[in-house]
C-alpha cells in the first residue's frame, strides 16, 4: 500500500514537471523585437504585425516605455513587415529636450524656446481631449518682437490632428481655431491652419484582436496541439494505470458453500 502511494506521488510530480517544462519552453520561445517604445507606437506595431499574421506581445517597464516580443520563428519576418510601414519611426529631438532647464544660466532665446514648447504642449493636450481626436500637435510660429521693424511678421499657428476612423471633426475646426487664437496675443483667426488626418489604428486594432484570436501561425499551432496532446495522453495513462493498480489491490472474497 505504501509502495502504491509512493508511485502515485512520483507520477503526479512527474506530470507537474512536464507541464512546468512545457510552460517554460513556450515562454522561452519569445524574442524581444523592439524596446523603449511609446504606447501608441507599440500598439500600432502590434496591429501591423497582427494584420500580417504575426502574433506579438507587449510589456511595460512601468515608466511609460514598452517592449514588443514575437516568436523566434517570426523575428525576421516581423522586422521586414514593420520596415515596410516605416516602423519604428525615427525619433526627433523636441524643443523641450534641446533647450532643457538643466543649465544654471539660460539665455533669453532659450527661455523663450522653452515657453513656446510648453505652450505648444498645453494646446496639444487640450485639443487631444476633444471627442474623436486620437492625437494632436500644435506648432506656433511667433516672431521675435523688434521695435525697429516697421513691417512686423504676424504670428501663425498650425494644428495637426489625427481623428478616429469614421469621425468627422470638420465642424469642430472653428472651435479649435478659436482656442488657438485666444491663447496667443496678436494671432489672427485667418493665420491658423488646421489639418485633419484619419487614424486607422483603431480599425487595425480590431483586425489585430481577430488575428491574435486565430491562435498564431500554422507551424506554431501544430506544435502546441502536439504538446497538449502529449500531456493529455500522459495524464490519461497515469489515470488508467492508477485505476488498474487499485483494482489489483482489492481483496478477493470467496463465497462460502451453502
PDB file of N, CA, C and O in Angstrom, residues 21 32 86 109 133 151-152 176 199 206 208 213 225 246:
ATOM      1  N   UNK A  21       7.704  22.268 -17.476  1.00  0.00           N
ATOM      2  CA  UNK A  21       8.728  22.322 -18.529  1.00  0.00           C
ATOM      3  C   UNK A  21       8.157  22.859 -19.825  1.00  0.00           C
ATOM      4  O   UNK A  21       8.803  23.649 -20.531  1.00  0.00           O
ATOM      5  N   UNK A  32      12.736  39.412 -28.012  1.00  0.00           N
ATOM      6  CA  UNK A  32      12.466  40.848 -27.947  1.00  0.00           C
ATOM      7  C   UNK A  32      12.716  41.485 -29.301  1.00  0.00           C
ATOM      8  O   UNK A  32      13.787  41.342 -29.875  1.00  0.00           O
ATOM      9  N   UNK A  86       7.549  51.701 -42.226  1.00  0.00           N
ATOM     10  CA  UNK A  86       8.356  52.763 -41.625  1.00  0.00           C
ATOM     11  C   UNK A  86       8.348  52.734 -40.109  1.00  0.00           C
ATOM     12  O   UNK A  86       8.505  53.778 -39.462  1.00  0.00           O
ATOM     13  N   UNK A 109      16.905  83.634 -25.404  1.00  0.00           N
ATOM     14  CA  UNK A 109      16.406  82.808 -26.507  1.00  0.00           C
ATOM     15  C   UNK A 109      15.977  81.435 -26.001  1.00  0.00           C
ATOM     16  O   UNK A 109      14.939  80.908 -26.410  1.00  0.00           O
ATOM     17  N   UNK A 133     -10.734  62.935 -31.219  1.00  0.00           N
ATOM     18  CA  UNK A 133      -9.327  63.225 -31.524  1.00  0.00           C
ATOM     19  C   UNK A 133      -8.458  62.135 -30.921  1.00  0.00           C
ATOM     20  O   UNK A 133      -8.521  61.869 -29.717  1.00  0.00           O
ATOM     21  N   UNK A 151       7.450  96.733 -40.631  1.00  0.00           N
ATOM     22  CA  UNK A 151       6.514  95.686 -41.052  1.00  0.00           C
ATOM     23  C   UNK A 151       6.796  94.419 -40.242  1.00  0.00           C
ATOM     24  O   UNK A 151       7.725  93.657 -40.547  1.00  0.00           O
ATOM     25  N   UNK A 152       6.025  94.227 -39.223  1.00  0.00           N
ATOM     26  CA  UNK A 152       6.221  93.069 -38.359  1.00  0.00           C
ATOM     27  C   UNK A 152       5.504  91.845 -38.938  1.00  0.00           C
ATOM     28  O   UNK A 152       4.391  91.951 -39.442  1.00  0.00           O
ATOM     29  N   UNK A 176     -11.610  74.850 -32.635  1.00  0.00           N
ATOM     30  CA  UNK A 176     -10.181  74.610 -32.439  1.00  0.00           C
ATOM     31  C   UNK A 176      -9.381  75.866 -32.785  1.00  0.00           C
ATOM     32  O   UNK A 176      -8.448  76.243 -32.058  1.00  0.00           O
ATOM     33  N   UNK A 199      -7.085  58.434 -38.536  1.00  0.00           N
ATOM     34  CA  UNK A 199      -6.224  57.441 -37.906  1.00  0.00           C
ATOM     35  C   UNK A 199      -6.868  56.068 -38.043  1.00  0.00           C
ATOM     36  O   UNK A 199      -8.014  55.867 -37.637  1.00  0.00           O
ATOM     37  N   UNK A 206      -8.836  46.262 -34.269  1.00  0.00           N
ATOM     38  CA  UNK A 206      -9.894  45.261 -34.303  1.00  0.00           C
ATOM     39  C   UNK A 206      -9.441  44.047 -35.092  1.00  0.00           C
ATOM     40  O   UNK A 206      -9.641  42.900 -34.689  1.00  0.00           O
ATOM     41  N   UNK A 208      -6.419  43.237 -35.456  1.00  0.00           N
ATOM     42  CA  UNK A 208      -5.360  42.648 -34.641  1.00  0.00           C
ATOM     43  C   UNK A 208      -5.922  41.656 -33.646  1.00  0.00           C
ATOM     44  O   UNK A 208      -5.415  40.550 -33.493  1.00  0.00           O
ATOM     45  N   UNK A 213      -6.706  36.181 -32.014  1.00  0.00           N
ATOM     46  CA  UNK A 213      -7.634  35.147 -31.573  1.00  0.00           C
ATOM     47  C   UNK A 213      -7.590  33.916 -32.463  1.00  0.00           C
ATOM     48  O   UNK A 213      -8.077  32.847 -32.095  1.00  0.00           O
ATOM     49  N   UNK A 225      -0.587  21.998 -30.396  1.00  0.00           N
ATOM     50  CA  UNK A 225      -1.552  20.907 -30.358  1.00  0.00           C
ATOM     51  C   UNK A 225      -0.876  19.575 -30.049  1.00  0.00           C
ATOM     52  O   UNK A 225      -1.402  18.757 -29.280  1.00  0.00           O
ATOM     53  N   UNK A 246      -5.377   0.000  -8.397  1.00  0.00           N
ATOM     54  CA  UNK A 246      -6.391  -0.067  -7.349  1.00  0.00           C
ATOM     55  C   UNK A 246      -7.211  -1.357  -7.459  1.00  0.00           C
ATOM     56  O   UNK A 246      -7.554  -1.986  -6.458  1.00  0.00           O
TER      57      UNK A 246
END
